[in-house]
Coordinates of C-alpha atoms in Angstrom, one line a residue:
M1 CA -12.4 -29.9 -9.2
R2 CA -10.2 -28.2 -11.7
G3 CA -6.4 -28.4 -12.1
R4 CA -3.9 -26.1 -10.7
A5 CA -2.1 -24.6 -13.7
M6 CA -0.8 -21.2 -12.1
Y7 CA 2.8 -21.0 -11.6
Y8 CA 5.5 -18.4 -10.9
S9 CA 8.2 -17.3 -13.2
S10 CA 11.0 -14.7 -13.7
G11 CA 13.0 -13.4 -16.5
N12 CA 12.2 -12.2 -20.0
Y13 CA 11.3 -15.4 -21.5
E14 CA 8.0 -15.5 -19.7
A15 CA 7.6 -11.8 -19.3
F16 CA 7.5 -11.0 -23.0
A17 CA 5.4 -14.0 -24.1
H18 CA 1.7 -13.8 -24.9
P19 CA -0.3 -16.9 -23.7
L20 CA -2.4 -18.8 -26.0
K21 CA -6.2 -18.3 -25.7
P22 CA -7.4 -20.5 -22.9
E23 CA -9.5 -23.5 -23.8
G24 CA -13.2 -22.9 -23.3
V25 CA -13.0 -19.2 -22.6
D26 CA -15.6 -18.4 -25.1
G27 CA -18.2 -20.3 -23.1
K28 CA -17.3 -18.7 -19.8
S29 CA -18.5 -15.5 -18.0
A30 CA -17.1 -13.5 -15.2
Y31 CA -18.6 -11.6 -12.3
I32 CA -16.2 -9.5 -10.3
V33 CA -17.5 -8.1 -6.9
G34 CA -15.9 -4.8 -6.2
S35 CA -14.2 -2.4 -8.6
G36 CA -10.9 -1.6 -6.6
L37 CA -7.6 -2.1 -7.9
A38 CA -7.8 -5.7 -7.5
G39 CA -11.0 -6.0 -9.2
L40 CA -9.9 -3.8 -12.1
A41 CA -6.7 -5.8 -12.4
A42 CA -8.6 -9.1 -12.6
A43 CA -10.9 -7.7 -15.4
C44 CA -7.8 -6.5 -17.3
F45 CA -6.1 -9.8 -17.0
L46 CA -9.3 -11.5 -18.2
V47 CA -9.3 -9.3 -21.3
R48 CA -5.7 -9.3 -22.1
D49 CA -4.4 -12.7 -21.1
G50 CA -7.6 -14.7 -20.6
Q51 CA -8.8 -13.1 -24.0
M52 CA -12.4 -13.3 -22.7
A53 CA -14.8 -11.1 -24.5
G54 CA -15.6 -7.9 -22.6
E55 CA -19.3 -8.1 -22.7
R56 CA -18.9 -11.4 -20.7
I57 CA -17.2 -9.5 -18.0
H58 CA -19.4 -7.9 -15.3
I59 CA -18.1 -5.6 -12.4
L60 CA -20.6 -5.4 -9.6
E61 CA -19.7 -2.2 -7.6
R62 CA -21.5 -0.9 -4.6
G63 CA -20.6 2.8 -5.0
P64 CA -21.0 5.3 -7.9
R65 CA -17.4 5.0 -9.5
A66 CA -14.6 2.5 -9.7
G67 CA -11.4 2.7 -7.7
G68 CA -12.2 1.7 -4.1
G69 CA -9.6 3.3 -1.7
C70 CA -7.6 4.5 -4.9
D71 CA -9.4 7.8 -4.9
G72 CA -8.8 11.3 -5.9
W73 CA -12.0 13.3 -6.3
D74 CA -13.3 16.8 -6.3
Y75 CA -16.6 17.0 -4.5
P76 CA -18.4 20.1 -5.2
S77 CA -19.6 20.4 -1.6
L78 CA -16.2 19.8 -0.1
G79 CA -13.2 20.3 -2.5
Y80 CA -10.5 18.1 -3.4
T81 CA -10.1 14.8 -1.3
M82 CA -7.5 11.9 -1.3
R83 CA -8.1 9.4 1.4
G84 CA -4.7 7.9 0.9
G85 CA -1.5 7.9 -1.2
R86 CA 0.3 5.1 -3.1
E87 CA 4.1 4.6 -3.1
M88 CA 5.4 2.5 -5.9
D89 CA 8.4 0.3 -6.1
N90 CA 10.4 -0.5 -9.3
H91 CA 10.0 -4.2 -8.4
F92 CA 6.2 -4.3 -8.5
E93 CA 6.4 -7.0 -11.1
V94 CA 2.8 -7.6 -11.7
M95 CA 1.9 -4.0 -11.8
W96 CA 4.3 -3.1 -14.5
D97 CA 3.5 -6.4 -16.3
L98 CA 0.0 -5.1 -16.7
F99 CA 0.6 -1.3 -17.0
R100 CA 3.0 -1.8 -20.1
D101 CA -0.3 -2.5 -21.9
I102 CA -2.7 0.1 -20.6
P103 CA -2.7 3.5 -22.3
S104 CA -1.8 6.4 -20.0
I105 CA -4.5 9.1 -19.1
E106 CA -1.8 11.7 -19.4
D107 CA -0.8 10.7 -22.8
P108 CA -2.9 7.9 -24.6
N109 CA -0.3 7.4 -27.1
V110 CA 2.0 5.6 -24.5
S111 CA 1.5 3.1 -21.8
V112 CA 1.0 4.0 -18.2
L113 CA 4.5 2.2 -17.6
D114 CA 6.3 4.2 -20.1
Y115 CA 4.9 7.7 -19.1
Y116 CA 5.5 6.7 -15.4
Y117 CA 9.1 5.4 -16.2
W118 CA 10.0 8.6 -18.2
L119 CA 8.6 10.9 -15.5
N120 CA 10.6 9.3 -12.6
K121 CA 13.9 9.1 -14.6
R122 CA 13.4 12.9 -15.5
D123 CA 12.3 13.9 -12.0
P124 CA 13.7 11.4 -9.5
N125 CA 12.2 11.3 -6.0
Y126 CA 14.1 12.0 -3.0
S127 CA 13.3 14.0 0.4
L128 CA 15.4 16.8 1.5
C129 CA 13.7 16.9 4.9
R130 CA 12.5 13.5 6.3
A131 CA 11.2 14.7 9.7
T132 CA 10.8 17.9 11.6
V133 CA 10.8 19.0 15.3
N134 CA 10.3 22.1 17.4
R135 CA 7.7 23.6 15.0
G136 CA 9.3 23.2 11.7
Q137 CA 12.9 22.7 12.3
D138 CA 14.7 20.0 10.6
A139 CA 14.9 17.0 13.0
H140 CA 18.4 16.2 11.4
T141 CA 17.6 12.5 11.0
D142 CA 20.3 12.9 8.2
N143 CA 19.7 9.5 6.7
R144 CA 20.7 7.7 9.7
F145 CA 18.9 4.7 11.2
D146 CA 20.5 5.1 14.8
L147 CA 20.1 1.5 15.4
S148 CA 22.1 -0.2 18.2
D149 CA 23.9 -3.5 17.8
K150 CA 21.1 -4.9 19.9
A151 CA 18.4 -3.3 17.9
C152 CA 20.1 -4.6 14.6
M153 CA 20.0 -8.3 16.0
E154 CA 16.4 -7.8 16.7
I155 CA 15.5 -7.0 13.4
M156 CA 17.7 -9.8 11.9
N157 CA 16.0 -12.1 14.4
L158 CA 12.6 -11.2 13.0
F159 CA 14.0 -11.5 9.4
F160 CA 15.1 -15.2 10.0
T161 CA 12.2 -16.3 12.0
P162 CA 9.8 -18.6 10.0
E163 CA 6.3 -17.4 9.4
E164 CA 4.9 -20.3 11.2
D165 CA 6.5 -19.2 14.5
L166 CA 4.9 -15.6 13.9
Q167 CA 1.1 -16.7 14.1
D168 CA -0.8 -14.0 16.0
K169 CA 2.3 -12.5 17.4
V170 CA 2.7 -8.7 17.8
I171 CA 5.6 -6.5 16.7
T172 CA 6.6 -5.7 20.5
E173 CA 7.2 -9.3 21.1
Y174 CA 10.2 -9.0 18.8
F175 CA 11.3 -5.3 19.0
S176 CA 12.3 -3.6 22.3
D177 CA 12.7 0.2 22.8
E178 CA 16.0 -0.2 21.1
V179 CA 14.3 -0.4 17.8
L180 CA 11.1 1.5 18.7
N181 CA 12.9 4.6 19.8
S182 CA 15.1 4.8 16.8
N183 CA 15.1 6.7 13.5
F184 CA 14.4 3.3 11.7
W185 CA 11.1 3.0 13.4
L186 CA 10.1 6.6 12.9
Y187 CA 10.7 6.1 9.2
W188 CA 9.1 2.7 9.1
R189 CA 6.0 3.4 11.1
T190 CA 5.1 6.7 9.3
M191 CA 5.9 5.2 5.8
F192 CA 3.9 2.1 6.2
A193 CA 1.6 3.1 9.0
F194 CA 2.7 0.2 11.2
E195 CA 1.8 0.4 14.9
N196 CA 3.6 -1.4 17.8
W197 CA 0.6 -3.6 18.3
H198 CA 0.3 -4.7 14.6
S199 CA 1.3 -8.2 13.2
A200 CA 5.0 -9.4 13.6
L201 CA 4.2 -11.6 10.6
E202 CA 3.4 -8.8 8.3
M203 CA 6.4 -6.9 9.7
K204 CA 8.6 -9.7 8.6
R205 CA 7.2 -9.9 5.2
Y206 CA 7.8 -6.1 4.7
I207 CA 11.5 -6.4 5.9
T208 CA 11.9 -9.4 3.6
R209 CA 10.1 -8.0 0.7
F210 CA 11.7 -4.6 0.7
V211 CA 15.3 -5.4 1.9
H212 CA 16.7 -4.1 -1.5
H213 CA 15.3 -0.8 -0.5
V214 CA 16.8 -0.3 2.9
G215 CA 19.3 2.2 1.6
G216 CA 16.4 4.3 0.1
L217 CA 14.2 4.5 3.3
P218 CA 15.6 7.5 5.0
D219 CA 15.2 9.8 2.0
F220 CA 12.5 8.1 -0.1
S221 CA 14.9 7.6 -3.0
A222 CA 13.5 4.0 -3.1
L223 CA 10.0 5.3 -4.1
R224 CA 8.3 6.5 -7.3
F225 CA 5.2 8.4 -7.7
T226 CA 2.6 8.9 -10.4
R227 CA 1.9 12.3 -12.1
Y228 CA -1.4 12.9 -10.7
N229 CA -3.5 11.5 -7.8
Q230 CA -4.0 7.8 -8.0
Y231 CA -7.5 7.8 -9.3
E232 CA -6.6 9.9 -12.4
S233 CA -3.2 8.3 -12.9
M234 CA -3.9 4.5 -12.2
I235 CA -7.7 3.9 -11.9
L236 CA -9.0 5.9 -14.9
P237 CA -6.7 4.3 -17.5
M238 CA -7.8 0.9 -16.5
V239 CA -11.4 1.9 -16.5
N240 CA -11.1 3.4 -20.0
Y241 CA -9.1 0.3 -21.2
L242 CA -12.1 -2.1 -19.9
K243 CA -14.7 0.2 -21.4
D244 CA -12.9 0.2 -24.7
H245 CA -13.3 -3.7 -24.6
G246 CA -16.8 -3.6 -23.8
V247 CA -16.7 -4.6 -20.2
D248 CA -20.0 -4.3 -18.3
F249 CA -19.9 -1.9 -15.2
R250 CA -22.7 -1.9 -12.9
F251 CA -22.4 0.7 -10.2
D252 CA -24.8 1.2 -7.4
T253 CA -25.0 -2.5 -7.3
H254 CA -24.5 -3.9 -3.4
V255 CA -23.7 -7.5 -3.5
T256 CA -25.0 -8.9 -0.2
D257 CA -24.0 -12.6 -0.5
V258 CA -22.4 -15.2 -2.6
R259 CA -23.6 -18.8 -2.1
F260 CA -21.6 -22.0 -2.4
S261 CA -22.4 -25.6 -2.6
C262 CA -20.3 -26.3 0.4
D263 CA -22.8 -25.0 3.1
G264 CA -21.7 -26.5 6.4
A265 CA -19.4 -29.1 4.9
K266 CA -16.1 -28.7 6.4
D267 CA -14.4 -31.4 4.6
D268 CA -15.9 -30.8 1.2
A269 CA -13.0 -30.9 -1.3
R270 CA -15.1 -29.5 -4.2
K271 CA -16.6 -25.9 -3.8
V272 CA -18.8 -24.3 -6.4
A273 CA -20.2 -20.7 -6.3
T274 CA -23.8 -21.1 -7.1
E275 CA -25.4 -17.7 -7.0
I276 CA -24.8 -14.0 -6.4
R277 CA -27.3 -11.9 -4.3
F278 CA -27.3 -8.3 -4.7
L279 CA -29.4 -5.1 -4.0
V280 CA -30.0 -2.6 -6.8
E281 CA -31.2 1.1 -5.8
D282 CA -33.8 3.0 -7.8
E283 CA -32.2 6.3 -6.7
P284 CA -28.5 5.8 -7.0
E285 CA -27.7 9.4 -6.4
A286 CA -28.4 8.7 -2.7
I287 CA -25.3 6.5 -2.6
G288 CA -23.1 9.4 -1.5
A289 CA -23.7 8.0 1.8
V290 CA -21.5 5.1 0.8
E291 CA -18.6 7.5 0.6
G292 CA -19.2 9.1 3.9
L293 CA -20.3 12.6 2.6
P294 CA -21.5 14.9 5.4
G295 CA -25.2 15.5 5.3
D296 CA -25.9 12.6 2.7
E297 CA -28.6 10.1 4.1
A298 CA -28.8 6.4 3.4
P299 CA -31.1 5.5 0.5
D300 CA -34.8 5.0 1.2
P301 CA -35.3 1.0 1.7
A302 CA -38.5 1.2 -0.2
G303 CA -36.3 2.1 -3.4
I304 CA -34.2 -1.1 -3.0
R305 CA -34.8 -4.2 -5.0
E306 CA -33.0 -7.6 -4.4
Q307 CA -31.9 -9.7 -7.3
V308 CA -30.1 -13.0 -7.8
I309 CA -27.6 -14.2 -10.4
P310 CA -27.8 -18.0 -10.7
L311 CA -24.1 -19.3 -11.6
T312 CA -23.0 -22.3 -13.4
E313 CA -19.4 -23.8 -13.3
N314 CA -18.6 -21.7 -16.4
D315 CA -19.4 -18.5 -14.3
L316 CA -16.3 -17.3 -12.6
V317 CA -16.6 -15.2 -9.5
F318 CA -13.9 -12.9 -8.2
I319 CA -14.8 -11.6 -4.7
T320 CA -13.2 -8.8 -2.8
P321 CA -13.5 -9.6 0.9
G322 CA -13.6 -6.9 3.6
S323 CA -13.1 -3.2 3.1
L324 CA -10.2 -0.9 4.3
V325 CA -12.4 2.1 3.7
A326 CA -15.6 0.8 5.2
H327 CA -17.2 3.3 7.4
S328 CA -14.8 6.0 6.2
S329 CA -16.4 9.4 6.3
F330 CA -15.5 12.9 5.2
G331 CA -15.7 16.0 7.3
S332 CA -15.4 19.5 6.0
Q333 CA -13.7 22.8 6.6
N334 CA -16.1 23.3 9.6
T335 CA -17.4 19.9 10.4
P336 CA -15.3 16.8 11.8
A337 CA -15.4 13.6 10.1
R338 CA -17.6 11.0 12.0
Y339 CA -15.8 8.2 13.7
A340 CA -18.4 5.6 13.4
P341 CA -16.7 2.2 13.4
E342 CA -19.8 0.0 14.3
L343 CA -20.4 -2.6 11.7
T344 CA -23.5 -2.3 9.9
P345 CA -25.3 -4.1 6.8
G346 CA -23.7 -3.2 3.6
D347 CA -20.3 -2.1 4.9
G348 CA -18.1 -4.9 3.1
W349 CA -17.5 -6.8 6.2
D350 CA -21.0 -8.4 6.4
L351 CA -20.5 -9.9 2.9
W352 CA -17.3 -11.7 4.0
K353 CA -18.9 -12.9 7.2
R354 CA -21.7 -14.4 5.2
I355 CA -19.3 -16.1 3.0
A356 CA -16.9 -17.1 5.8
A357 CA -19.8 -18.9 7.6
Q358 CA -20.2 -21.4 4.6
S359 CA -16.6 -22.8 4.9
P360 CA -13.6 -22.5 7.1
A361 CA -11.5 -22.0 4.0
F362 CA -13.0 -18.7 3.3
G363 CA -11.1 -17.0 6.3
R364 CA -12.0 -15.2 9.5
P365 CA -13.1 -11.7 9.1
E366 CA -13.5 -11.0 12.9
K367 CA -9.7 -11.2 13.2
F368 CA -9.4 -8.0 11.1
C369 CA -12.4 -5.9 12.0
G370 CA -12.8 -6.7 15.6
D371 CA -10.7 -3.7 17.2
P372 CA -10.9 -0.5 15.2
A373 CA -9.3 1.1 18.0
K374 CA -6.1 -0.4 16.7
S375 CA -6.7 -0.2 13.0
N376 CA -7.8 3.5 12.4
W377 CA -6.2 6.8 11.4
E378 CA -7.3 10.0 10.0
S379 CA -6.1 11.9 6.9
A380 CA -6.9 15.2 5.3
T381 CA -6.5 17.0 2.1
V382 CA -5.5 20.6 2.5
T383 CA -5.9 22.8 -0.7
T384 CA -4.1 26.1 -0.5
L385 CA -6.1 29.0 -1.7
D386 CA -3.4 31.7 -2.1
E387 CA 0.4 32.0 -1.7
K388 CA 0.5 32.8 2.1
I389 CA 1.3 29.2 3.3
L390 CA 3.7 28.3 0.5
P391 CA 6.9 30.0 2.0
Y392 CA 6.6 27.9 5.2
I393 CA 6.3 24.7 3.1
E394 CA 9.2 25.7 1.0
A395 CA 11.3 26.4 4.0
I396 CA 11.0 22.7 5.1
C397 CA 10.9 20.8 1.8
K398 CA 13.4 23.2 0.2
R399 CA 11.6 23.0 -3.2
D400 CA 9.1 25.2 -4.9
P401 CA 5.6 23.6 -4.4
L402 CA 4.4 25.1 -7.7
S403 CA 7.5 23.9 -9.8
G404 CA 5.5 20.9 -11.2
G405 CA 8.2 18.5 -9.9
V406 CA 8.9 16.6 -6.9
V407 CA 8.1 18.7 -3.7
T408 CA 8.5 16.8 -0.5
G409 CA 9.6 13.6 -2.1
G410 CA 7.5 11.7 0.3
I411 CA 6.0 12.2 3.8
V412 CA 7.5 14.6 6.2
S413 CA 7.0 13.4 9.7
V414 CA 6.6 15.7 12.7
R415 CA 8.6 13.9 15.3
D416 CA 7.2 15.6 18.4
S417 CA 3.6 15.7 17.2
N418 CA 1.0 14.2 19.7
W419 CA -0.8 12.9 16.7
L420 CA 2.3 11.7 15.0
L421 CA 1.4 13.9 12.1
S422 CA 2.9 13.3 8.5
W423 CA 2.4 15.3 5.5
T424 CA 3.4 15.2 1.8
I425 CA 3.1 17.2 -1.4
N426 CA 3.4 15.3 -4.6
R427 CA 3.8 16.8 -7.9
Q428 CA 1.5 19.7 -8.5
P429 CA -1.2 20.0 -9.9
Q430 CA -2.3 16.7 -8.3
F431 CA -5.7 17.1 -10.2
R432 CA -5.8 17.8 -13.9
D433 CA -8.5 20.4 -13.2
Q434 CA -6.8 21.9 -10.3
K435 CA -6.8 25.7 -10.3
P436 CA -3.4 27.2 -11.1
G437 CA -1.5 28.6 -8.1
T438 CA -3.1 25.9 -5.6
V439 CA -1.3 23.1 -3.9
C440 CA -2.9 20.0 -2.7
V441 CA -1.4 18.6 0.5
W442 CA -2.0 15.2 2.1
L443 CA -1.5 14.6 5.7
Y444 CA -2.4 12.0 8.1
G445 CA -2.2 11.2 11.8
L446 CA -1.6 7.8 13.4
F447 CA -2.9 8.7 16.9
T448 CA -6.5 10.1 16.5
A449 CA -7.7 9.7 20.2
V450 CA -5.1 12.2 21.9
D451 CA -5.2 15.9 22.0
G452 CA -3.0 17.9 19.4
N453 CA -0.2 20.1 20.5
Y454 CA -1.9 23.3 19.4
V455 CA -5.4 22.2 19.0
K456 CA -6.3 20.7 22.4
K457 CA -8.6 18.1 21.1
P458 CA -8.2 14.7 19.6
M459 CA -7.7 14.6 15.9
R460 CA -10.9 12.6 15.3
D461 CA -13.0 15.5 16.9
C462 CA -11.4 18.3 14.8
T463 CA -12.9 20.1 11.9
G464 CA -10.9 20.5 8.8
R465 CA -9.9 23.9 9.8
E466 CA -8.6 22.8 13.2
I467 CA -6.6 20.0 11.7
C468 CA -5.0 22.6 9.3
Q469 CA -4.2 24.6 12.3
E470 CA -2.4 21.9 13.9
W471 CA -0.5 21.4 10.7
L472 CA 0.4 25.0 10.4
Y473 CA 1.6 25.2 14.0
H474 CA 4.1 22.3 13.2
L475 CA 5.1 24.1 10.0
G476 CA 6.3 27.0 12.1
V477 CA 3.7 29.6 11.2
P478 CA 3.6 32.3 13.8
E479 CA 0.8 31.5 16.3
E480 CA -1.0 34.9 15.8
Q481 CA -1.4 33.9 12.0
I482 CA -2.5 30.5 12.3
E483 CA -6.3 30.8 12.7
E484 CA -6.6 33.3 9.9
L485 CA -4.5 31.2 7.4
A486 CA -6.4 27.9 8.3
E487 CA -9.8 29.8 7.7
K488 CA -8.9 32.0 4.6
S489 CA -5.8 30.5 2.9
A490 CA -6.7 26.8 2.9
N491 CA -9.6 24.5 2.5
T492 CA -9.3 21.2 4.5
V493 CA -11.3 18.1 4.1
P494 CA -10.8 15.4 6.8
C495 CA -11.4 11.7 6.4
M496 CA -11.8 9.2 9.2
M497 CA -11.1 5.6 8.4
P498 CA -11.6 3.1 11.3
Y499 CA -10.4 0.1 9.4
I500 CA -7.6 1.6 7.3
T501 CA -5.0 -0.9 8.7
A502 CA -7.1 -3.8 9.5
F503 CA -5.0 -6.1 7.4
F504 CA -2.1 -5.3 9.8
M505 CA -3.9 -6.9 12.8
P506 CA -2.3 -10.0 14.3
R507 CA -3.3 -13.0 12.3
A508 CA -2.5 -16.6 11.7
D509 CA -2.6 -19.1 8.7
G510 CA -6.1 -19.4 7.5
D511 CA -7.4 -16.0 8.7
R512 CA -7.0 -14.8 5.1
P513 CA -8.6 -17.1 2.5
L514 CA -6.3 -18.3 -0.3
V515 CA -6.6 -16.4 -3.5
V516 CA -8.1 -19.6 -4.9
P517 CA -9.2 -22.0 -2.0
E518 CA -8.5 -25.7 -2.1
G519 CA -11.5 -27.3 -4.1
S520 CA -12.6 -24.1 -5.8
V521 CA -14.1 -24.8 -9.1
N522 CA -15.3 -21.3 -10.3
F523 CA -14.3 -18.7 -7.9
A524 CA -11.4 -16.7 -6.2
F525 CA -10.8 -14.1 -3.5
I526 CA -8.7 -11.0 -4.5
G527 CA -7.5 -7.8 -2.7
Q528 CA -5.8 -7.0 0.5
F529 CA -7.7 -9.8 2.4
A530 CA -6.8 -12.6 0.2
E531 CA -3.7 -14.7 0.9
T532 CA -0.8 -15.1 -1.6
P533 CA 2.7 -16.1 -0.4
R534 CA 5.6 -13.7 0.3
D535 CA 4.2 -10.4 -1.1
T536 CA 3.0 -7.4 1.3
I537 CA -0.4 -6.0 1.7
F538 CA -1.0 -2.4 1.7
T539 CA 0.5 -2.1 -1.7
T540 CA -0.9 -1.8 -5.1
E541 CA 1.2 -4.7 -6.2
Y542 CA -0.7 -6.9 -3.7
S543 CA -4.0 -6.1 -5.1
M544 CA -3.0 -6.7 -8.6
R545 CA -1.0 -9.7 -7.9
T546 CA -4.2 -11.4 -6.4
G547 CA -6.2 -10.4 -9.5
M548 CA -3.6 -12.0 -11.7
E549 CA -3.2 -15.2 -9.7
A550 CA -6.9 -15.6 -9.6
V551 CA -7.5 -15.2 -13.4
Y552 CA -4.5 -17.3 -14.3
T553 CA -5.6 -20.2 -12.0
L554 CA -9.2 -20.2 -12.9
L555 CA -8.6 -19.9 -16.7
D556 CA -5.5 -22.2 -16.7
I557 CA -3.6 -19.6 -18.4
D558 CA -0.1 -21.1 -19.7
R559 CA 2.1 -18.2 -18.8
G560 CA 3.9 -17.6 -15.6
V561 CA 2.9 -15.0 -13.0
P562 CA 5.9 -12.8 -12.2
E563 CA 7.6 -14.1 -9.1
V564 CA 7.8 -11.6 -6.2
W565 CA 11.2 -9.7 -6.4
G566 CA 13.8 -12.2 -4.7
S567 CA 16.0 -9.6 -3.0
A568 CA 15.7 -11.5 0.3
Y569 CA 17.6 -14.4 -1.5
D570 CA 20.4 -12.1 -3.0
L571 CA 23.6 -12.3 -1.0
R572 CA 24.5 -8.8 -2.3
C573 CA 21.4 -7.2 -1.0
L574 CA 21.7 -8.8 2.3
L575 CA 25.1 -7.6 2.8
N576 CA 24.3 -4.1 1.6
A577 CA 21.1 -3.8 3.9
T578 CA 23.2 -5.2 6.9
V579 CA 25.7 -2.5 6.7
L580 CA 23.3 0.3 5.8
L581 CA 21.1 -0.4 8.8
R582 CA 24.2 0.1 11.0
D583 CA 24.8 3.5 9.2
G584 CA 27.7 2.3 7.2
K585 CA 29.6 0.7 10.1
P586 CA 31.3 -2.6 9.2
A587 CA 30.5 -5.8 11.2
T588 CA 34.1 -5.7 12.5
D589 CA 32.9 -2.7 14.5
M590 CA 30.1 -4.5 16.4
N591 CA 30.4 -4.9 20.2
M592 CA 32.1 -8.4 20.7
N593 CA 34.1 -10.0 23.3
V594 CA 37.8 -11.0 22.8
L595 CA 36.9 -14.6 21.8
E596 CA 34.3 -13.4 19.4
K597 CA 36.8 -10.9 17.7
L598 CA 39.5 -13.7 17.5
L599 CA 36.9 -16.1 15.9
L600 CA 35.9 -13.5 13.4
S601 CA 39.6 -12.5 12.6
R602 CA 40.5 -16.1 12.0
G603 CA 37.4 -16.7 9.7
L604 CA 38.2 -13.6 7.5
K605 CA 41.7 -14.8 7.2
E606 CA 40.5 -18.2 5.9
I607 CA 38.3 -16.6 3.1
E608 CA 40.7 -13.8 2.3
H609 CA 41.6 -14.9 -1.3
T610 CA 37.8 -15.8 -2.3
D611 CA 34.9 -14.1 -3.9
I612 CA 33.1 -14.2 -0.6
Y613 CA 35.8 -11.9 0.9
G614 CA 35.5 -9.6 -1.9
L615 CA 31.7 -9.3 -1.6
L616 CA 32.2 -8.5 2.1
K617 CA 34.7 -5.7 1.4
E618 CA 32.7 -4.5 -1.6
Y619 CA 29.6 -3.9 0.6
G620 CA 31.4 -2.6 3.6
V621 CA 30.8 -5.6 5.9
I622 CA 34.6 -5.6 6.5
P623 CA 36.6 -2.3 6.3
T624 CA 39.1 -1.6 3.5
T625 CA 42.6 -1.4 5.0
D626 CA 46.0 -1.0 3.7
E627 CA 46.4 -4.9 3.9
N628 CA 43.2 -5.8 1.9
R629 CA 43.1 -2.8 -0.4
D630 CA 44.1 -4.9 -3.4
A631 CA 42.0 -7.9 -2.7
P632 CA 40.1 -8.6 -5.8
A633 CA 36.3 -7.8 -5.7
P634 CA 33.8 -9.4 -7.8
D635 CA 31.4 -7.7 -10.2
P636 CA 28.5 -6.5 -8.1
G637 CA 26.0 -6.7 -11.0
A638 CA 23.0 -4.8 -10.8
V639 CA 23.1 -4.1 -7.0
W640 CA 24.9 -1.2 -5.5
P641 CA 24.8 0.5 -2.2
G642 CA 21.8 3.0 -1.5
I643 CA 19.6 3.4 -4.5
H644 CA 18.4 0.4 -6.5

C-alpha cells in the first residue's frame, strides 16, 4: 500500500510553485477510462505536474470524441446541439490552476484563463430579466429573495447541520413551503436543477460552497461564461494540449470492466487494479448510437472484439464511474427525443456495477441510477434561421442577441410554465462556424412528464418544433404566428437525459467511492460520482478537482491541491449573506418577542466599541443610526456586499 502525500493548500506560495518530477514516474504508465472533463484534467495534470511522458498516457473513450457531457456539436443531420451549459465561478481554484497553462482555442497565444478573464472583465455577466410570467412579461423578482424569517431560519438550520446528520435525507425534510414558494427557490432550483426530492446533503454543500455568491444569485452577476460553447472553449484546448504532448487517445473503445485483486475481500486493506477489459468496434462510425442520434443503430456484435490490458502496480488507472448522459438521446425538428431510461450493457452504469461488486469501498451505483423519474430533464437547442423571433427575445432580455456580448446573462425562468421552462442565450455566435445572423438558444424543462401550457403534451413526447412552440408561447409571440415561426424560423433539437441529475439523489457516506479508496495502490475514481470533501457536484470544478487529487495522490506529487474556497469560514461572507437573504433587512428587524429584543439590545451595547460591532454595522446586520453612525468600521478587505 502506498503512502498518502496529497494535501490541500491555499495562497500564492503553493499556487505559483512547480513541483519536482515525482520519483519513478518514468517507469509508470496511465490508463484513463473516459475522456470527459475529469479524465482530460487528470491527463493534463499527469503531463504538467506529474511530468509523465505523453506516450505513456492512454485515454480510453467509448465515443468518437472527447468531452463527455461538455458538448457542443453541429450534426449534419440535426443542426447545432448543446446538451447542457456550464456556469463558472471565480473561485474554481483547481480549474484556474490548470487553465492558466492551457492555450486558448480563441487565441493560442494566451491561456484559457487569461482569455476568459479579459472577456469577463470587458463584458461582465448579469441578467436584466431573471424570470417571466404571463407570456413574456417580467415577473419582477427584482433581485429579491422574498424569504420569511421562518424560511431564513430553515436555510440557516440546514447550513449548520453536520453532514453525518443528512445521510439519505431529502430537501423537503428541511425546507417547508416558506422556502419552496419563494423567489429564492425559483432562483436556486432553476439555476442548479435541484428538485424538492433531491439530497439535503448536496443542498447543504451548495449553500456552504457558494455562500460568497448569495448577492449575485438573483441577477447572475456571480457567474462567468466562456466565449463559445463549452466543447470549443474548454474541451478542445485540453485535447490540443494533450495531443501536442503525445497523449494516446483511443476512441470507440468501450471499457466493460476493471478487475482488482480484492475480489470478495471485504477487509482487504491493499487493493490493486490488475486488468482492464474493453471492446473495440471494427466499424466505429456506427458508434453514433452512443450519442443517441435518431436513426442510428447499435453496432453489429460480429464486428466487436474483446481485448484485455494486463496491469502492474506501475500502471495507474483513473476510472470515471457512472454517467450523467447515459441513455441521452437526441430528437429532431420533427421527431421527439426518446425517453429510454432502462439500463443496458455499455451505458456506463454497468461498468460501475461490475467494479462495485468487487469491494464495498467502490460505492453503490444503484443509489443514483435506481429512479430515473427523479433524475431526468430535457433540454433543447433552438437555432434561429432569420430575424423574426429576435424582437421577442430582445423585449425580454433587453439586449441585442447579435451584439456579440452578454445576452440574457444566464437563464430566464418561466415562472408559470408547466414544464418549469428556462432558457438562455450566451454570447453569439456560440459556435465558431455558426452562420452570421443566427442565434443559438439553450432551453430546458425540469418537469418532462406533464402537459405544456400551449402544447398539450408532456415535454418528453414533443418534437423539436413543438418544444419551440411552447417556448415561443412563453416569449409572448402571438398565437397565430407560433406554428409558422417554429416551423420556418427556427430549427430545434431536443435532448432527453434520464440520469442528468443522478448525483443529486439522496445518498449516504460510502455511496460514492473516495477518489483514492483506502488501500488503493494504483487506481483512483474521478468525475461526478467520486467523493471528495466539501466541493459540489454538477460543476466543472468538481470534475477537475477529482482529476487533480487522483494524480497528486497516486504520484505523490509534492505540491498542494488548492483548497476549496473557504467563504463558509469567513465571518464577513456569512454576515453579508445573512442580510442579503433577508433582502437587506437588518437582524434587528426580525420578528422577536419583547425578551428577545431586550437581550439583543443589551448584547449589542456590550460590543458597541469593538470590531465585531463595526462588522455588524458594515454589513447591515444592525442598522446605521444617528447613535452609531460614527462607530469605527473595520476594513472589510476583499469582501463587499453583492458581487464578489
